[in-house]
Amino acid sequence: MAEFMSLSAAVEHHLRDGQTVAMEGFTHLIPYAAGHEVIRQVKRDLTIIRMTPDILYDQLIGMGLVRKMVFSWGGNPGVGSLHRMRDAVENGFPQRLELEEHSHAAMANAYEAGASTLPFAVFRGYKGVDLPRVNPNIRSVTCPYSGEVLATVPAIRPDVAIIHALRADRQGNVLLEGIVGVQKEAVLAARSSIVTIEEIVDDFGPRSANAVILPSWTVGAIVHVPGGAYPSYAHGYYKRANAFYIGWDAIARERESFAAWMKANVLDGSPDSFASLAFGSRKSA
Amino acid sequence: MAEFMSLSAAVEHHLRDGQTVAMEGFTHLIPYAAGHEVIRQVKRDLTIIRMTPDILYDQLIGMGLVRKMVFSWGGNPGVGSLHRMRDAVENGFPQRLELEEHSHAAMANAYEAGASTLPFAVFRGYKGVDLPRVNPNIRSVTCPYSGEVLATVPAIRPDVAIIHALRADRQGNVLLEGIVGVQKEAVLAARSSIVTIEEIVDDFGPRSANAVILPSWTVGAIVHVPGGAYPSYAHGYYKRANAFYIGWDAIARERESFAAWMKANVLDGSPDSFASLAFGSRKSA
Amino acid sequence: MTYSATEIMTIVASRFLTNSDICFVGIGAPSAACNLARLTHAPGITLIYESGTLGTRPDVLPLSIGDGELCDTALTTVSVPEMFRYWLQGGRITLGFLGGAQIDRFGNLNTTVVGDYGNPKVRLPGGGGAPEIASSCGEVFIIMAMNPRAFMAKLPFITSMGHGAGKGSREALGLSTKGPTRLITDLCLFEPDPETSELIVTAIHPGVTREMIQAQCGWPVRYADQVGLTPAPTDSELAVLRDLQARTKQAHAA
Amino acid sequence: MTYSATEIMTIVASRFLTNSDICFVGIGAPSAACNLARLTHAPGITLIYESGTLGTRPDVLPLSIGDGELCDTALTTVSVPEMFRYWLQGGRITLGFLGGAQIDRFGNLNTTVVGDYGNPKVRLPGGGGAPEIASSCGEVFIIMAMNPRAFMAKLPFITSMGHGAGKGSREALGLSTKGPTRLITDLCLFEPDPETSELIVTAIHPGVTREMIQAQCGWPVRYADQVGLTPAPTDSELAVLRDLQARTKQAHAA
């Protein structure tokens, strides 16, 4: 049953050193504020899972908190490389980073299997490519009817899922809308979860009969963090700060500029550090 | 690309004798008008697929059009038996009916696999039960990671899917809402499809960003048939005619009363035969 | 107040339900019991119907598993594949309800066929969701009125698994869920013997004798060391149930 | 009107798109080409981004695959698992776009790593959707600017499959999709040789010579018997593209 708490309490209570955590968000609704709290609390030796690790995971890696990353596309979308991730993979700085690499199709299926509590997912993929050579978790099964050989991937079952959503009602039900990615699957696949939200409402009110809702009893902690997805965005609340993503490239390129930025903006910051930026940039979102 | 046409043209064009057809609808949005047109056109030797065959499939079976039924629960919900189905299975009247029987979980997964163009689905099911003894299509695979043995079912790939939906826009995009069942999967899994709708609108207008919509290019024929789901219902248009379902029991119990009812109400009827009943029973749906 | 056999069965079932239950509800007696609980002592209970409706609060009982009432009053409604994959198989349901045409002393159920499968005497509706409700829900309640053709020594067909051939059968198949923990009938309450998993009588409804129970049961009924007496339905329980049934009847006759 | 190498590459790609295409669109040049086609000769084209947006009509180009603009203007938006299962694997996409850091003469692509996988010189972003876009879409267009470190005789890593080791490779793996049917570069257009599936030059952009093409290519370039001349971008094509880019730049600087 969902429990409303502060961000620091939620991270303290739900995430421990050495655990596997998925902070999901497919461009939309990336849980930046929660991820920053993880950095402030210096949770170490993490295995981080995400289809599209972007700046937030670059920050976790650059701060030396990550042992292993499970992913399918690691870059700054439309901009270029994740320099901290590259520094870890290419130079072992600040520490070696183990990679388990998949395709998007595999990861999406693996989350779906996790939400279904299946041990693995079956899909038609990885034809004629090299990833199966370097990832022993890419295997296959034979269709018992057609004989077709299909690819498999282990289900994703994180210890903790962290997502950002739009609204929660007073009972702790959580609503997402727009580009919903794999967030619902991540929460359902995880053993516990933290959900940051833009807004608490008494009742969701009139809505689609098929609205994307996580019932209260599927969620661990709920934390009210307006602007908590910035520089990502929240459908109907604020837009993606594309300028921030473009600007990140220069910040993260060098170890020193990265460390200085993290100190000023994250380590010395708080859960509402970015709220003014999120809503300062508010447009007809 | 969806083509607007009359119901008789749609059935004539898309469905042929001997084909496999799924007329889906999980209590809600059952395509009665389209099924009745299939009966009027005397399409024979059909294999009919549906999770919950109810009165409509009782009618198709009773009229002698069906060779085989693939299903998971065949009854008149909350009322009792399907007498025409029982007469076919128990007495071979009006002809022998071959059954391929699954559980709901299997069928739901099989539609999902069909929509994904996978040859089969994997799920955790059929534990300690007798259905696998009598259905050779229930098989298993072993998880290549955990060694767990899981049940499999062949994907459902009908020649034709027939569903009833709420609205189409002028471009032929189709919207469903409410209890959406497996209808979207049925259309995506099928080689062609007929969609009857309550209403044609210029534009869907304001809606959930995640509305359940079948794009025009996934649909075969669209037919405007207000009331086309009666005695099932259409969310926001008219309610389920529960009294009709209760009354069907007496009609279908005897061969003669069934035949007389079918002649009067279906064979001598037309696509709009039931519209007045649907909207006559309109309440605060 | 006098009451019917169906009423006491429904009321007894409802008493076992709590605010923290996540119930996968079937049509008929389970639906009546769950909504009675919701309207009396368990207003926070979560009701799920396999048509996809999560957290529904119908004002009248649905005739079918997918009446519009269920969707109109639900927190949200998901597709049927999602229901069976993420929600039922996902292991999120604490309590499933089953009924059946026939049951054996280990709580295995038949809703498929009477007679030979290929050449049946009576073709029943089939399993529907039952096989996986029986294996995936945390525990299962069965509600069935007793009669000797329904409570059978040996089933012609096992549609859904209870305790199989007895204790250990579920574990042998890799199941970690409990299976049937209560069989609620019109005459008494059965619960599994901790030693054997055979369903044994643990409470008897008011006015019912052991002879009456055995007369309606096709196997030799066994009793717990301590057999309780079911408290009679209260006036308030009966009033809420009858009001619900009356609203329901009126709605479905329309 | 003069134009840049990127502009002619984008415009040439857009010309091949029609109203009946269902396109799986990647960020960058593919997105520019698809939206240019939509704003010029193919207003009915269906654009799908892997973030889940079906039938989207952005007014400015997205910076990321999941900008709000894509969702706001889409017919609807599905979950990412559904996108990869029902829509991409479902075989509904007629045309996929790919780019990459490196390509070989059979249209295989590398976007994973330069150097050894376990000890890379340059760690690239990885495959993302590419492996299954390459196998599941009806056909694939590749858009890449030429340079000899990108157009390689042998790739260090195959992220997504083109024509494998040549004609028959795809069929041998059970693929019935066409794979890369066009490679659109800043200098010329490549298409697979019907005999060998090697990408050969079938048209050369205005002002480009065979020597210029070979200078930017790490394998010996082959030419079709009939090599066409790419029509120069028209003023109208350039105006629409530049207007789109200007709107985009303004929107993302905000």
CSV table of N, CA and C in Angstrom, one decimal, chain B residues 219-269:
chain,number,residue,atom,x,y,z
B,219,VAL,N,-6.9,-1.5,-40.2
B,219,VAL,CA,-8.3,-2.0,-40.2
B,219,VAL,C,-8.7,-2.2,-41.6
B,220,GLY,N,-9.6,-3.3,-41.8
B,220,GLY,CA,-10.1,-3.6,-43.2
B,220,GLY,C,-11.3,-2.7,-43.5
B,221,ALA,N,-12.5,-3.2,-43.1
B,221,ALA,CA,-13.7,-2.5,-43.4
B,221,ALA,C,-14.3,-1.8,-42.2
B,222,ILE,N,-14.8,-0.7,-42.4
B,222,ILE,CA,-15.6,0.0,-41.3
B,222,ILE,C,-17.0,0.1,-41.7
B,223,VAL,N,-17.9,-0.2,-40.8
B,223,VAL,CA,-19.3,-0.2,-41.1
B,223,VAL,C,-20.1,0.6,-40.0
B,224,HIS,N,-20.8,1.6,-40.4
B,224,HIS,CA,-21.6,2.3,-39.4
B,224,HIS,C,-22.9,1.6,-39.1
B,225,VAL,N,-22.9,1.0,-37.9
B,225,VAL,CA,-24.1,0.2,-37.4
B,225,VAL,C,-24.5,0.6,-36.0
B,226,PRO,N,-25.3,1.7,-35.9
B,226,PRO,CA,-25.7,2.1,-34.5
B,226,PRO,C,-26.5,1.0,-33.9
B,227,GLY,N,-26.2,0.7,-32.6
B,227,GLY,CA,-26.9,-0.4,-32.0
B,227,GLY,C,-26.3,-1.8,-32.3
B,228,GLY,N,-25.2,-1.8,-33.1
B,228,GLY,CA,-24.7,-3.0,-33.6
B,228,GLY,C,-24.2,-4.0,-32.6
B,229,ALA,N,-24.1,-3.6,-31.3
B,229,ALA,CA,-23.6,-4.5,-30.3
B,229,ALA,C,-24.8,-5.1,-29.5
B,230,TYR,N,-26.0,-4.6,-29.7
B,230,TYR,CA,-27.2,-5.1,-28.9
B,230,TYR,C,-27.4,-6.6,-29.1
B,231,PRO,N,-27.6,-7.4,-28.1
B,231,PRO,CA,-27.9,-7.1,-26.7
B,231,PRO,C,-26.7,-6.8,-25.8
B,232,SER,N,-25.5,-6.9,-26.3
B,232,SER,CA,-24.4,-6.5,-25.6
B,232,SER,C,-24.5,-4.9,-25.6
B,233,TYR,N,-23.4,-4.2,-25.2
B,233,TYR,CA,-23.6,-2.8,-25.0
B,233,TYR,C,-22.4,-2.0,-25.6
B,234,ALA,N,-22.6,-0.7,-25.6
B,234,ALA,CA,-21.6,0.2,-26.1
B,234,ALA,C,-21.4,1.3,-25.1
B,235,HIS,N,-20.3,1.3,-24.5
B,235,HIS,CA,-19.9,2.3,-23.4
B,235,HIS,C,-20.3,3.7,-23.8
B,236,GLY,N,-21.2,4.3,-23.0
B,236,GLY,CA,-21.6,5.7,-23.3
B,236,GLY,C,-22.7,5.8,-24.3
B,237,TYR,N,-23.2,4.7,-25.0
B,237,TYR,CA,-24.2,4.7,-25.9
B,237,TYR,C,-25.5,4.0,-25.5
B,238,TYR,N,-25.4,2.8,-25.0
B,238,TYR,CA,-26.5,2.1,-24.5
B,238,TYR,C,-26.0,1.0,-23.6
B,239,LYS,N,-26.9,0.5,-22.7
B,239,LYS,CA,-26.5,-0.5,-21.7
B,239,LYS,C,-26.7,-1.9,-22.2
B,240,ARG,N,-26.1,-2.8,-21.4
B,240,ARG,CA,-26.3,-4.2,-21.8
B,240,ARG,C,-27.7,-4.6,-21.5
B,241,ALA,N,-28.3,-5.3,-22.4
B,241,ALA,CA,-29.7,-5.7,-22.3
B,241,ALA,C,-29.7,-7.0,-21.5
B,242,ASN,N,-29.5,-6.9,-20.2
B,242,ASN,CA,-29.4,-8.2,-19.4
B,242,ASN,C,-30.7,-9.0,-19.5
B,243,ALA,N,-31.8,-8.3,-19.6
B,243,ALA,CA,-33.1,-9.0,-19.7
B,243,ALA,C,-33.1,-9.9,-21.0
B,244,PHE,N,-32.5,-9.4,-22.0
B,244,PHE,CA,-32.4,-10.2,-23.3
B,244,PHE,C,-31.7,-11.5,-23.0
B,245,TYR,N,-30.5,-11.3,-22.3
B,245,TYR,CA,-29.7,-12.5,-22.0
B,245,TYR,C,-30.5,-13.5,-21.2
B,246,ILE,N,-31.2,-13.0,-20.2
B,246,ILE,CA,-32.0,-13.9,-19.4
B,246,ILE,C,-33.1,-14.6,-20.2
B,247,GLY,N,-33.7,-13.8,-21.1
B,247,GLY,CA,-34.8,-14.4,-21.9
B,247,GLY,C,-34.3,-15.4,-23.0
B,248,TRP,N,-33.0,-15.2,-23.4
B,248,TRP,CA,-32.5,-16.1,-24.4
B,248,TRP,C,-32.5,-17.6,-24.0
B,249,ASP,N,-32.4,-17.8,-22.7
B,249,ASP,CA,-32.4,-19.2,-22.2
B,249,ASP,C,-33.6,-20.0,-22.7
B,250,ALA,N,-34.7,-19.4,-22.6
B,250,ALA,CA,-35.9,-20.1,-23.0
B,250,ALA,C,-36.0,-20.3,-24.5
B,251,ILE,N,-35.6,-19.3,-25.2
B,251,ILE,CA,-35.6,-19.3,-26.7
B,251,ILE,C,-34.7,-20.4,-27.2
B,252,ALA,N,-33.5,-20.5,-26.7
B,252,ALA,CA,-32.5,-21.4,-27.3
B,252,ALA,C,-32.7,-22.9,-26.8
B,253,ARG,N,-33.5,-23.1,-25.8
B,253,ARG,CA,-33.6,-24.4,-25.1
B,253,ARG,C,-34.1,-25.4,-26.1
B,254,GLU,N,-35.0,-25.1,-26.9
B,254,GLU,CA,-35.6,-26.0,-27.9
B,254,GLU,C,-35.2,-25.6,-29.3
B,255,ARG,N,-35.0,-26.7,-30.2
B,255,ARG,CA,-34.6,-26.4,-31.5
B,255,ARG,C,-35.6,-25.6,-32.3
B,256,GLU,N,-36.9,-25.9,-32.0
B,256,GLU,CA,-38.0,-25.2,-32.8
B,256,GLU,C,-38.1,-23.7,-32.4
B,257,SER,N,-38.1,-23.4,-31.1
B,257,SER,CA,-38.2,-22.0,-30.7
B,257,SER,C,-37.0,-21.2,-31.2
B,258,PHE,N,-35.8,-21.9,-31.2
B,258,PHE,CA,-34.6,-21.2,-31.7
B,258,PHE,C,-34.8,-20.9,-33.2
B,259,ALA,N,-35.2,-21.9,-33.9
B,259,ALA,CA,-35.3,-21.7,-35.4
B,259,ALA,C,-36.3,-20.6,-35.7
B,260,ALA,N,-37.4,-20.6,-35.0
B,260,ALA,CA,-38.4,-19.6,-35.2
B,260,ALA,C,-37.9,-18.2,-34.9
B,261,TRP,N,-37.2,-18.1,-33.8
B,261,TRP,CA,-36.7,-16.8,-33.4
B,261,TRP,C,-35.7,-16.3,-34.4
B,262,MET,N,-34.8,-17.2,-34.9
B,262,MET,CA,-33.8,-16.8,-35.8
B,262,MET,C,-34.4,-16.3,-37.1
B,263,LYS,N,-35.4,-17.0,-37.6
B,263,LYS,CA,-36.1,-16.6,-38.8
B,263,LYS,C,-36.7,-15.2,-38.7
B,264,ALA,N,-37.4,-15.0,-37.6
B,264,ALA,CA,-38.1,-13.8,-37.4
B,264,ALA,C,-37.2,-12.6,-37.2
B,265,ASN,N,-36.1,-12.8,-36.5
B,265,ASN,CA,-35.3,-11.7,-36.0
B,265,ASN,C,-34.0,-11.5,-36.7
B,266,VAL,N,-33.5,-12.6,-37.3
B,266,VAL,CA,-32.2,-12.5,-38.0
B,266,VAL,C,-32.4,-12.7,-39.5
B,267,LEU,N,-32.8,-13.9,-39.9
B,267,LEU,CA,-32.9,-14.2,-41.3
B,267,LEU,C,-33.8,-13.2,-42.1
B,268,ASP,N,-34.9,-12.8,-41.5
B,268,ASP,CA,-35.8,-11.8,-42.1
B,268,ASP,C,-35.5,-10.4,-41.6
B,269,GLY,N,-34.4,-10.3,-40.9
B,269,GLY,CA,-34.0,-9.0,-40.4
B,269,GLY,C,-33.0,-8.2,-41.2
